[in-house]
Coordinates of C-alpha atoms in Angstrom, one line a residue:
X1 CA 21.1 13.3 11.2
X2 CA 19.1 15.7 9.7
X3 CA 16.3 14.0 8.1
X4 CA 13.3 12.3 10.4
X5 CA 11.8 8.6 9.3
X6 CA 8.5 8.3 8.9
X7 CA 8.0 6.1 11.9
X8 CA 9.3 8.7 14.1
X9 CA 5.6 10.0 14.2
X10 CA 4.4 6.0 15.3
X11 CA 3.7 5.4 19.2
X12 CA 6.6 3.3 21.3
X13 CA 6.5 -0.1 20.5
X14 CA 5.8 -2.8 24.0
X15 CA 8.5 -4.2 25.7
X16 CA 11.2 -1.6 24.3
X17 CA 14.7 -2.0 25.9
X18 CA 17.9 0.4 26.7
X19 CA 19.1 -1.3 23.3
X20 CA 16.2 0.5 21.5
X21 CA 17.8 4.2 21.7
X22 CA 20.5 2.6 19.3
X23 CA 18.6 3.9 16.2
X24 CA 17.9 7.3 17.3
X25 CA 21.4 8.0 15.6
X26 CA 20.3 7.2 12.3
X27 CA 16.4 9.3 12.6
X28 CA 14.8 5.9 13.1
X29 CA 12.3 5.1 15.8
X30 CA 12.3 1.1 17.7
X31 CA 9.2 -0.8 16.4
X32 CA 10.7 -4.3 15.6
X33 CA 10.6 -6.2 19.2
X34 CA 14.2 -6.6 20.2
X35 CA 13.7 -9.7 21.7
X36 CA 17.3 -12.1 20.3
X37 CA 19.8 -13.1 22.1
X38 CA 23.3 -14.1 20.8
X39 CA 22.3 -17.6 19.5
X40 CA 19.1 -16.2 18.2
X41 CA 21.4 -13.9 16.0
X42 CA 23.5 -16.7 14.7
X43 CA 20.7 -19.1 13.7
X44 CA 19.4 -16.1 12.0
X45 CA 22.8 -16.2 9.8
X46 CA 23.4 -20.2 10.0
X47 CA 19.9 -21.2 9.2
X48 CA 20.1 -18.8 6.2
X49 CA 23.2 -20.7 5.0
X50 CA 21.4 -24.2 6.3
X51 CA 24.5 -26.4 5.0
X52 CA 22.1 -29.4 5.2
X53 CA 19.5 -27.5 2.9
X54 CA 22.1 -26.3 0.1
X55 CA 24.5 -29.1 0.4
X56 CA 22.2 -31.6 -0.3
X57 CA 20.0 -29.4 -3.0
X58 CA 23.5 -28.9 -4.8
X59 CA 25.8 -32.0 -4.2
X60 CA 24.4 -33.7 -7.3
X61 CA 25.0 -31.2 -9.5
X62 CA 28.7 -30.2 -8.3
X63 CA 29.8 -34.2 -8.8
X64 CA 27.7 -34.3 -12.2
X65 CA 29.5 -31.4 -13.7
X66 CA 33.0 -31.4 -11.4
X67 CA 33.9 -35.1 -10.4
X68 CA 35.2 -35.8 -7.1
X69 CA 37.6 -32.7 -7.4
X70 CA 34.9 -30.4 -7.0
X71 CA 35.4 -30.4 -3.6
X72 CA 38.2 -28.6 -3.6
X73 CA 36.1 -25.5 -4.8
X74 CA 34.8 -25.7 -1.1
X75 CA 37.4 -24.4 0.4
X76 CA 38.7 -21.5 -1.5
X77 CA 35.1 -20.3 -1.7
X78 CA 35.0 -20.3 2.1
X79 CA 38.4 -18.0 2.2
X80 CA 36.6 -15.8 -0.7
X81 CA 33.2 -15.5 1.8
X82 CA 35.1 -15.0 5.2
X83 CA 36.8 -11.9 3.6
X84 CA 33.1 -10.4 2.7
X85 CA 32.2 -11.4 6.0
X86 CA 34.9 -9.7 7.4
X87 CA 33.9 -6.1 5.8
X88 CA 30.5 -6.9 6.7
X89 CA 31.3 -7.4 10.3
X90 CA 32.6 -4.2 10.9
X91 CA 29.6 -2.4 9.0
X92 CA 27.0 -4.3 11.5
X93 CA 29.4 -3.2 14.4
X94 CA 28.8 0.5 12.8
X95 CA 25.5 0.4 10.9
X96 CA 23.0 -2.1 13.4
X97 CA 20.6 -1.2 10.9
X98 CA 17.8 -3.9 9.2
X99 CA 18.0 -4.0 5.3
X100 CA 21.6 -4.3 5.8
X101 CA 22.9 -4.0 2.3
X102 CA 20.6 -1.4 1.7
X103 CA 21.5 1.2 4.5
X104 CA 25.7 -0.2 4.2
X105 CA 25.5 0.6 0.5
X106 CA 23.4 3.8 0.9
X107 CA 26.0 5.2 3.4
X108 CA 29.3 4.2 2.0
X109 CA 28.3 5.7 -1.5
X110 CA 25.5 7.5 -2.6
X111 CA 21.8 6.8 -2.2
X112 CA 21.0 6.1 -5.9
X113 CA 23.8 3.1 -5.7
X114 CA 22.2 1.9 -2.2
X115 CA 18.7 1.7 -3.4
X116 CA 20.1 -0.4 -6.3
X117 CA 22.1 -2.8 -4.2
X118 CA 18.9 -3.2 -2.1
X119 CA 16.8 -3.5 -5.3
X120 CA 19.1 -6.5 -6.5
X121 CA 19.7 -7.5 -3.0
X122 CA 15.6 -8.4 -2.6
X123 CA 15.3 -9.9 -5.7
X124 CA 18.0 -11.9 -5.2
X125 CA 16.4 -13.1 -1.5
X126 CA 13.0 -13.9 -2.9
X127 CA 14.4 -15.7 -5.6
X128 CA 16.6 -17.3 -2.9
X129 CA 13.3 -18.2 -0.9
X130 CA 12.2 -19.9 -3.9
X131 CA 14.8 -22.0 -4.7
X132 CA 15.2 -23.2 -0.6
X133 CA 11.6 -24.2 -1.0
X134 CA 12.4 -26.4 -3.9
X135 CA 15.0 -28.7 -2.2
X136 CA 12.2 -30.5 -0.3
X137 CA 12.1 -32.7 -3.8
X138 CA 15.6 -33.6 -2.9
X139 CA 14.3 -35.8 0.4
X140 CA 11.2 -35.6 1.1
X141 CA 10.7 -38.9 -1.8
X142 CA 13.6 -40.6 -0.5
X143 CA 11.9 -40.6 3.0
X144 CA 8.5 -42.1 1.5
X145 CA 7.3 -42.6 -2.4
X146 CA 4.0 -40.7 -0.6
X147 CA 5.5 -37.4 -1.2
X148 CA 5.8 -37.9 -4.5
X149 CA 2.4 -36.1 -5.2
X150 CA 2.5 -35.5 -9.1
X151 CA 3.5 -38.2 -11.7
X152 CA 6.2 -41.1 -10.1
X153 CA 9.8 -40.0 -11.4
X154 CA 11.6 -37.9 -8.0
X155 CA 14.8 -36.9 -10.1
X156 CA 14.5 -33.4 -10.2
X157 CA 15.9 -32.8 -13.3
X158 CA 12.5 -34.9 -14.6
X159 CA 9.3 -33.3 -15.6
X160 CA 7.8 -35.4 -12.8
X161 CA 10.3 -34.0 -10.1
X162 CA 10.3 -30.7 -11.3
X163 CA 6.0 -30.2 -11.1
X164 CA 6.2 -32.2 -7.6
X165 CA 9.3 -29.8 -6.4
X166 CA 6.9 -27.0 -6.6
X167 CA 4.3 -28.2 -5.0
X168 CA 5.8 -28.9 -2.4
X169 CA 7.5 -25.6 -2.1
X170 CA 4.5 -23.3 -2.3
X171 CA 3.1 -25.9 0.8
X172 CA 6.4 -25.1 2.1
X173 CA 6.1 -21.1 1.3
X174 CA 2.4 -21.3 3.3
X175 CA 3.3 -22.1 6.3
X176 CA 6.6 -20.1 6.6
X177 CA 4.3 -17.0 5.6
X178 CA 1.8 -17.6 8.5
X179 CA 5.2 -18.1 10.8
X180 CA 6.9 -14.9 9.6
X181 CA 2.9 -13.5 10.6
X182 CA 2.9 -14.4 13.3
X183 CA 5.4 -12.9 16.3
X184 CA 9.2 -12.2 15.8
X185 CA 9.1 -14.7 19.0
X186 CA 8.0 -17.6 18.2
X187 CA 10.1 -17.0 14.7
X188 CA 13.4 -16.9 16.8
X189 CA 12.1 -20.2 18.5
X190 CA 11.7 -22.3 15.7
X191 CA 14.9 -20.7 14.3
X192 CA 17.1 -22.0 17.2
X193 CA 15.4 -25.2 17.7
X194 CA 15.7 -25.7 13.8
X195 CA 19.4 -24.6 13.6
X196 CA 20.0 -26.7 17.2
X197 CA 18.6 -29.9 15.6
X198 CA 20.5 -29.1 12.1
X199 CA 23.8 -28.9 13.8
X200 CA 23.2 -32.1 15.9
X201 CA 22.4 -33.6 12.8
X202 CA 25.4 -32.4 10.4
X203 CA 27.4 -33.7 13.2
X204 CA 25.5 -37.4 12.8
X205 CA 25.9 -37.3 9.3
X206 CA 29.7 -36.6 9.2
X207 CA 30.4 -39.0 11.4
X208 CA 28.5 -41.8 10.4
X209 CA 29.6 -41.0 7.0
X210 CA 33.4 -40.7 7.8
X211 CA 32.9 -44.3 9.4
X212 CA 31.7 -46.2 7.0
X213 CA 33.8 -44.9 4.4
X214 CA 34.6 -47.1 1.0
X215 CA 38.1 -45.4 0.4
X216 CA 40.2 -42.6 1.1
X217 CA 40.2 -38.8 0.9
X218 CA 42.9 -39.0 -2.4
X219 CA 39.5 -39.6 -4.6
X220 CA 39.2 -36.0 -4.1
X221 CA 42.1 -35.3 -6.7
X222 CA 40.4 -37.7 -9.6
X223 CA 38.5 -35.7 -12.5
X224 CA 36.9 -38.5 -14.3
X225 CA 33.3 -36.8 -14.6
X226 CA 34.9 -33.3 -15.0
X227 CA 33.9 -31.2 -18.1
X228 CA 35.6 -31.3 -21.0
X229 CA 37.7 -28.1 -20.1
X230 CA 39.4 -29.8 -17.6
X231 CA 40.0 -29.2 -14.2
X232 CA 39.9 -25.4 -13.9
X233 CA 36.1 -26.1 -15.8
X234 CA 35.7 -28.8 -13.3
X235 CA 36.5 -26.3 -10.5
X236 CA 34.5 -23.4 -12.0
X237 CA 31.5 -25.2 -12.4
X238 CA 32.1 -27.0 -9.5
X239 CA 31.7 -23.9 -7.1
X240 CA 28.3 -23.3 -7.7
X241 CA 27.8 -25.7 -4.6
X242 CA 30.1 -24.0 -2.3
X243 CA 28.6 -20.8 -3.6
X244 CA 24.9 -21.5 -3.3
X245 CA 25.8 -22.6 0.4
X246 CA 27.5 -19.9 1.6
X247 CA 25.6 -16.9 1.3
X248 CA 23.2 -15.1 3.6
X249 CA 25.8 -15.2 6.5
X250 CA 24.6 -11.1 6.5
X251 CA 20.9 -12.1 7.7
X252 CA 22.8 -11.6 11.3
X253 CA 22.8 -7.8 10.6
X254 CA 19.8 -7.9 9.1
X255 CA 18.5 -8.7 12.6
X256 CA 20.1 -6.1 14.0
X257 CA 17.1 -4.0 15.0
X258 CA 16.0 -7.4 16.7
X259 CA 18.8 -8.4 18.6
X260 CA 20.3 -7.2 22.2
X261 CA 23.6 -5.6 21.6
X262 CA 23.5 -5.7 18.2
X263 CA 26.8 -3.9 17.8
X264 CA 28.6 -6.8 19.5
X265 CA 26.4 -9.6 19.0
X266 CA 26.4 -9.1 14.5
X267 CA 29.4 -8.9 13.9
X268 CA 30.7 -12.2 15.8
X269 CA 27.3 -14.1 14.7
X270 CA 28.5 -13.2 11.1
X271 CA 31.7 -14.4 11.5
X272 CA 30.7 -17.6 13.2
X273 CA 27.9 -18.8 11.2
X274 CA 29.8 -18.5 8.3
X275 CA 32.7 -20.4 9.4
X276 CA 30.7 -23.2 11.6
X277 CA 28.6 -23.7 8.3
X278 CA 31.5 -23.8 6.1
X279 CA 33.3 -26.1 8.4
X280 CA 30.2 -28.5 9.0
X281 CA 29.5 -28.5 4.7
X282 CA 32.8 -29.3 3.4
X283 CA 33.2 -32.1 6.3
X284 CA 29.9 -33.3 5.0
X285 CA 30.6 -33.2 0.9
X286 CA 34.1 -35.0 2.1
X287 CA 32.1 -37.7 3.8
X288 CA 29.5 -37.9 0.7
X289 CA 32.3 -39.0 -1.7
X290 CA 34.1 -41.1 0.5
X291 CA 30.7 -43.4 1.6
X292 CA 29.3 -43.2 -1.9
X293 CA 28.5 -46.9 -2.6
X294 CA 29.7 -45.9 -6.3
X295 CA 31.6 -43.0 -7.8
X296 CA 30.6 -44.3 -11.6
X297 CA 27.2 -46.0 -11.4
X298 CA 25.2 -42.7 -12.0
X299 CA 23.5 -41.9 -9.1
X300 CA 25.6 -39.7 -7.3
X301 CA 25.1 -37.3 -9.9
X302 CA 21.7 -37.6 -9.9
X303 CA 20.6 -38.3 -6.5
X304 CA 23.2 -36.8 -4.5
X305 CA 23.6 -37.3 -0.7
X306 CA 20.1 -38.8 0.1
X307 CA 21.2 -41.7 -2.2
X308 CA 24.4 -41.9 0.3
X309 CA 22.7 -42.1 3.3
X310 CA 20.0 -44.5 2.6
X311 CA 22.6 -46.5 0.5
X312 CA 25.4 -46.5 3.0
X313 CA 23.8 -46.2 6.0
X314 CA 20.4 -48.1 5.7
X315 CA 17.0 -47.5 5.6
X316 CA 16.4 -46.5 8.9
X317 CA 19.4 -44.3 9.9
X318 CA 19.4 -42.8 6.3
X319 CA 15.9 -41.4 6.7
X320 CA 15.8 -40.4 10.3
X321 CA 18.7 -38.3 9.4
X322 CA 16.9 -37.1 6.2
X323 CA 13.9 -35.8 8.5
X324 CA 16.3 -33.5 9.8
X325 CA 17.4 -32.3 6.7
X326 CA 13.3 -31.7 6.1
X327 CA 13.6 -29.5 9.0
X328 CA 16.5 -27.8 8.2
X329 CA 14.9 -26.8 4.6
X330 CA 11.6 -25.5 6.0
X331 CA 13.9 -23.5 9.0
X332 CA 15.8 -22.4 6.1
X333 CA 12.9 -21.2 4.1
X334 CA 11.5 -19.1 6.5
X335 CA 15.1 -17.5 7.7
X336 CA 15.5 -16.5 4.3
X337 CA 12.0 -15.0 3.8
X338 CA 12.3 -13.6 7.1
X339 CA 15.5 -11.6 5.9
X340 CA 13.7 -10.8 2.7
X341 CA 10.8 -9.4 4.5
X342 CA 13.2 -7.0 6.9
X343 CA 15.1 -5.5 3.5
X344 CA 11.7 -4.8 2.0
X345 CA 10.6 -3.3 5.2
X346 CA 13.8 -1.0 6.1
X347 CA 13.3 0.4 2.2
X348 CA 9.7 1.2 2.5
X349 CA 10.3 3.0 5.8
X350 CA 12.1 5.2 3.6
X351 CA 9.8 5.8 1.5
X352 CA 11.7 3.8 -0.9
X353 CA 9.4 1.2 -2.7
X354 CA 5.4 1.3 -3.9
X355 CA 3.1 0.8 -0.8
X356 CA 5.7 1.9 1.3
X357 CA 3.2 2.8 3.9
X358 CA 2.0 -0.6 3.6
X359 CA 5.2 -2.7 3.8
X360 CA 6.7 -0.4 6.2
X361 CA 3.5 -1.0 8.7
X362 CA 4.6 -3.0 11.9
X363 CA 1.7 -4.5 14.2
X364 CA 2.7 -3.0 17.4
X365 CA 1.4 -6.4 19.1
X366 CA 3.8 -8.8 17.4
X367 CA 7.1 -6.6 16.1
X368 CA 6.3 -8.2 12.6
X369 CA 5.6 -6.3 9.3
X370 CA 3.0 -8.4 8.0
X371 CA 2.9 -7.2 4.3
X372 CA 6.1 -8.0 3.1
X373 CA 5.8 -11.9 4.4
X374 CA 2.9 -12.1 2.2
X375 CA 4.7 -10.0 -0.9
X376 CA 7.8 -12.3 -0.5
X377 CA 5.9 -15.7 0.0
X378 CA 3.4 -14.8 -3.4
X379 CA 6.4 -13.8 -5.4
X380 CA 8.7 -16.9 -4.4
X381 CA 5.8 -19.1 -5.0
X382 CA 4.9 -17.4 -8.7
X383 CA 8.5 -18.1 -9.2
X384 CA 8.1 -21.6 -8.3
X385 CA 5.3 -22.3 -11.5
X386 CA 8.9 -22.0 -13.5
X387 CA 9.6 -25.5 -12.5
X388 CA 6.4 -26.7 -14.8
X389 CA 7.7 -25.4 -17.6
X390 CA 10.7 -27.1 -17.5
X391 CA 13.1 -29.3 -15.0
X392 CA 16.0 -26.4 -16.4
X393 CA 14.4 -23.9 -13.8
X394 CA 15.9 -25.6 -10.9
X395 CA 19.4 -24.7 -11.5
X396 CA 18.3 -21.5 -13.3
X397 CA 16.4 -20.3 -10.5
X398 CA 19.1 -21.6 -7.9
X399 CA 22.5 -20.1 -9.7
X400 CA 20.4 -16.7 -9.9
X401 CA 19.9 -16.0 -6.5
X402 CA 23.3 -16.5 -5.9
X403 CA 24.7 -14.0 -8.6
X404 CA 22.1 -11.1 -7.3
X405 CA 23.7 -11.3 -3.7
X406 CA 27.2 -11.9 -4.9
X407 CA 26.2 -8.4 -7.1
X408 CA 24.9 -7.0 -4.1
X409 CA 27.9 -7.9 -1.8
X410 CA 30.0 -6.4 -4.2
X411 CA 27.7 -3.2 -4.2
X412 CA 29.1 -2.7 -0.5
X413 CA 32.4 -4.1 -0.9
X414 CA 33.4 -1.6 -3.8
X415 CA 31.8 1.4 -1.9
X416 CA 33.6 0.5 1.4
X417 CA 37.1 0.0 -0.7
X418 CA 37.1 3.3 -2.2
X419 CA 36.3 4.9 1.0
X420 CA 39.3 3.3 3.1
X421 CA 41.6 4.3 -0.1
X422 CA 40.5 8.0 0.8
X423 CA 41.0 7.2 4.3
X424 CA 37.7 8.0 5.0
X425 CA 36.4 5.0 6.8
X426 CA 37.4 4.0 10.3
X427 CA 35.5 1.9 12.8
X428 CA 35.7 4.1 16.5
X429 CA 34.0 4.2 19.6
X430 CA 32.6 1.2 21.6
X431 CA 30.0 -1.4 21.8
X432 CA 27.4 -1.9 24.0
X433 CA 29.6 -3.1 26.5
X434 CA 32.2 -0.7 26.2
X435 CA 35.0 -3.1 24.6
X436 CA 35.8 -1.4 21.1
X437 CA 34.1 -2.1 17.8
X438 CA 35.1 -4.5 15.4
X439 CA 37.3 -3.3 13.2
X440 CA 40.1 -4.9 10.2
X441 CA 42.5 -2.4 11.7
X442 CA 45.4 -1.9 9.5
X443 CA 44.4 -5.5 7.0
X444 CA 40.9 -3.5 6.2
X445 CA 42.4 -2.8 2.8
X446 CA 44.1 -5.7 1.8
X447 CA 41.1 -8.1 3.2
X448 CA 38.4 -5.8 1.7
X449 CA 40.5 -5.3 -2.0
X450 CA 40.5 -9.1 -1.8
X451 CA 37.1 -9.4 -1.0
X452 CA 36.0 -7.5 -3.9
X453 CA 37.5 -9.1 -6.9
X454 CA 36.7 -12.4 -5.5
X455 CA 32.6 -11.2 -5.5
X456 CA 33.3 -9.9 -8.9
X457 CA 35.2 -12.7 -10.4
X458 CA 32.2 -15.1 -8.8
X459 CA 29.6 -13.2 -10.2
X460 CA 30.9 -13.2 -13.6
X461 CA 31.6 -17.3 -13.0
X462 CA 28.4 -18.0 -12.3
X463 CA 26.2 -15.8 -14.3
X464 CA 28.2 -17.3 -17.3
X465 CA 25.9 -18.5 -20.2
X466 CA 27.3 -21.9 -20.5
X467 CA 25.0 -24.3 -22.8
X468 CA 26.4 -27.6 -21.2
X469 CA 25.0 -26.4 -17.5
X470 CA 22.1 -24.6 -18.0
X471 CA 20.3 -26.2 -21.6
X472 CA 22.3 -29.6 -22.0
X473 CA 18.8 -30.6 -24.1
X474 CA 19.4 -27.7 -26.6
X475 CA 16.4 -25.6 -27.4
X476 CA 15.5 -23.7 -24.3
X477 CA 18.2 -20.6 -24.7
X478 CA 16.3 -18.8 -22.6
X479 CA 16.9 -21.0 -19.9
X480 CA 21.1 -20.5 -20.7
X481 CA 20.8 -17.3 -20.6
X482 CA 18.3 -16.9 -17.6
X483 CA 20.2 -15.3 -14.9
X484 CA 21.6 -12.6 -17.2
X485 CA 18.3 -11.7 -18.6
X486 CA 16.7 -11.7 -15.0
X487 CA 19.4 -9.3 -13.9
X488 CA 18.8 -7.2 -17.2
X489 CA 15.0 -7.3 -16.2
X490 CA 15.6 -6.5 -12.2
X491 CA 17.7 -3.5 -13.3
X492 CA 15.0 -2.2 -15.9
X493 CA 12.3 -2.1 -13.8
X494 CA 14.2 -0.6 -11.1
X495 CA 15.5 2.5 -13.9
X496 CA 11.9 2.7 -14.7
X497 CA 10.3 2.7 -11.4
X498 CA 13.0 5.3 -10.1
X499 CA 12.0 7.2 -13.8
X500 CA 8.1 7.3 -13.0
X501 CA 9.0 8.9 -9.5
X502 CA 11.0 11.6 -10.3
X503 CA 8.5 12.4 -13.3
X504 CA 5.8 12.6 -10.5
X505 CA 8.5 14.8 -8.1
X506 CA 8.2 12.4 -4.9
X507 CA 10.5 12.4 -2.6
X508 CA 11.8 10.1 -0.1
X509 CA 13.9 9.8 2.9
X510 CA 17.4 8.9 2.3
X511 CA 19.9 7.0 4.1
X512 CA 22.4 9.4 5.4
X513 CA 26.0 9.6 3.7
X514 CA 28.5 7.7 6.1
X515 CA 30.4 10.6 6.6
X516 CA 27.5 12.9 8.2
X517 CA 26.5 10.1 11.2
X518 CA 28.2 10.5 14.1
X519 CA 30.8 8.1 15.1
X520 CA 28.8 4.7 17.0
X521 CA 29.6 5.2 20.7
X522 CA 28.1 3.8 23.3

């Protein structure tokens, strides 16, 4: 590689490892502390995903708008994600890189397209730090009415819930802020405790709600509650849940730079977050609808799983097991800002964003980059005053996130497809242990094709302007037409931003083209 990264001409970082030369490949120099194991690397992913966050944040609204059918968006959403995984498991195994999408995109098509996937893809993580934050409303009232800090109506689709929601989530953003200050150390600690204690209690919750169920799995098949287009609208709609859940299985490879062996740790803590948290969330919307004191009497739509469990399973079970969710959100949180803060720090080490010098500055005591935490944690909490204006921001600012990564998945998955059609991508050499890498073999094509179009038809599906979901009041159109309009936004400032610095003639380091790196052996 011919170009040299500014933090080539920073001293050694403490505590560096054998693992640190990995980087010299690609012109960068070891400043994050490598200090994650293997179950580090998959809380990074799992608590990203946090089924206990995003299933109970979004199980409401899939019944409201699906019915009890909606479940069976779960599992064909799962299929959709695994095949993204799958692409992305072979680029960590080649790429170990932090700012994942970024440097994938970058290298598989042209660095104009990468900075753009990146762009979206940062957005899209701040936007989904902001919308983790807000599903404290969903539980922390149902453990005690003291939580309920502004006005007295929880619902988050009230005024009441919707000012409360924020406050708790810029409380929330604090204190994940100071943690991702901190050291990359105690970070993975409260990751794996967090992610240890949310499996545990996934596991509680599907079992205790698989044994006090009211009927059987058929309810699944019955649409009554669907919208009026039917099933396939029932379905449509009714993957926003699965969807919102199961993203940010790529955090792993964002944590690459972080983690021992990251060229055969990644790509299996990819693969098995996504498919332990898929397994764990459908079990758990299965159990929902099947302990649901009442599929008809309006509160399943409203108040969602934390209704179940303190409903089916009393007081006392129902909210011990909603503490855990509590810690599950706030684990979340900060996995997600975490992720946020190592895109925005792999960019401005290339010289890629404004204060790059700042954001790309790593204390050399703690292996944490410092300015981006606080950049992500303002921005997510600015994004969080939406919520006052109206209770219409929750699933605005929740369905957005999820089409700017879907976009941004699909910015590596189209790259990486047009490069194995030219036969120009293969996965050689070995990892660190000298087994080979990773690597679709001959299904890379069909699995990665595949892949694609479902991102593509997803994104579209979701970003959809459809009145009845996102203004069901009438008069906020801006609000129906949110997430287009913030992708429209994202996109202009990036054009003009890109605009101002080629007026001014700066340059910048650029990620490499995949084709001039030498093949990853170990």
């Amino acid at each position: 590689m011919t170009t040299t990264a500014p933090s080539d001409l920073r001293p050694d970082p403490p505590h560096s490892s054998a693992d640190d030369s990995s980087l010299e490949e690609f012109g960068y120099r070891q400043e994050l502390h490598r200090s994650l194991g293997r179950y580090a690397s998959f809380a990074a992913g799992f608590s990203f995903i946090s089924v206990l966050t995003t299933v109970f944040q979004f199980f409401a609204f899939g019944y409201a708008f699906g019915g009890a059918v909606f479940f069976w968006a779960w599992p064909v959403v799962l299929v959709g994600q695994l095949l993204v995984a799958a692409c992305f498991a072979e680029l960590a195994a080649r790429y170990p890189i932090s700012g994942a999408i970024y440097q994938w995109s970058s290298r598989l098509s042209n660095a104009t397209f990468g900075w753009f996937a990146g762009w979206i893809m940062v957005i899209g993580q701040i936007v989904v730090v902001a919308a983790a934050a807000l599903a404290l409303q969903m539980v922390l009232p149902a453990i005690w009415s003291g939580f309920q800090l502004v006005g007295s109506d929880p619902a988050p689709t009230s005024p009441d819930g919707a000012a409360n929601a924020a406050v708790l989530g810029v409380i929330l953003l604090v204190l994940t802020t100071l943690v991702n200050i901190l050291d990359n150390r105690v970070m993975s600690v409260i990751n794996r405790v967090g992610v240890t204690a949310e499996i545990i209690g996934a596991i509680l919750i599907v079992v205790l709600l698989l044994t006090h169920s009211k009927r059987t799995p058929s309810i699944t098949f019955h649409t009554t509650g669907s919208l009026e287009g039917g099933l396939l609208g029932a379905l449509l709609v009714g993957s926003f849940t699965a969807a919102y859940v199961m993203i940010g299985f790529d955090s792993a490879g964002e944590m690459s730079e972080e983690t021992h062996n990251p060229r055969r740790t990644a790509p299996r803590t990819i693969l098995t977050a996504l498919s332990a948290a898929g397994l764990l969330g459908g079990l758990i919307i299965l159990g929902g609808l099947l302990a649901a004191p009442s599929m008809t009497d309006g509160h399943l739509g409203v108040d969602g799983l934390s209704y179940v469990l303190t409903s089916s399973l009393g007081d006392g079970v129902g909210k011990a097991l909603l503490a855990d969710v509590v810690v599950a959100i706030a684990v979340a949180t900060l996995a997600i800002q975490t992720a946020a803060c190592r895109m925005l720090f792999s960019m401005a080490r290339d010289t890629q964003l404004p204060f790059s010098a700042r954001l790309s500055k790593v204390n050399p005591r703690t292996g944490m980059p410092s300015a981006p935490a606080i950049v992500v944690g303002v921005l997510a909490a600015a994004l969080l005053l939406l919520n006052f204006a109206s209770p219409d921001a929750f699933l605005a600012i929740g369905t957005t996130c999820i089409v700017m990564l879907y976009l941004a998945y699909a910015m590596v998955t189209g790259p990486l497809l047009l490069r194995r059609l030219r036969g120009e991508f293969e996965v050689a050499g070995t990892d660190e242990t000298g087994a080979p890498l990773f690597s679709l073999g001959r299904w890379g094509v069909p699995v990665n094709a595949l892949a694609l179009v479902y991102g593509l038809v997803m994104t579209v599906n979701l970003a959809w302007p459809r009145a009845a979901v996102y203004d069901p009041a009438g008069g906020h159109w801006y609000f129906q037409w949110f997430t287009v309009l913030f992708l429209v936004v994202t996109v202009g400032v990036g054009l003009g931003y890109r605009a101002v610095r080629a007026g001014r003639g700066d340059t910048a380091q650029e990620p490499a083209a995949a084709e001039a790196l030498p093949e990853p052996t170990r």
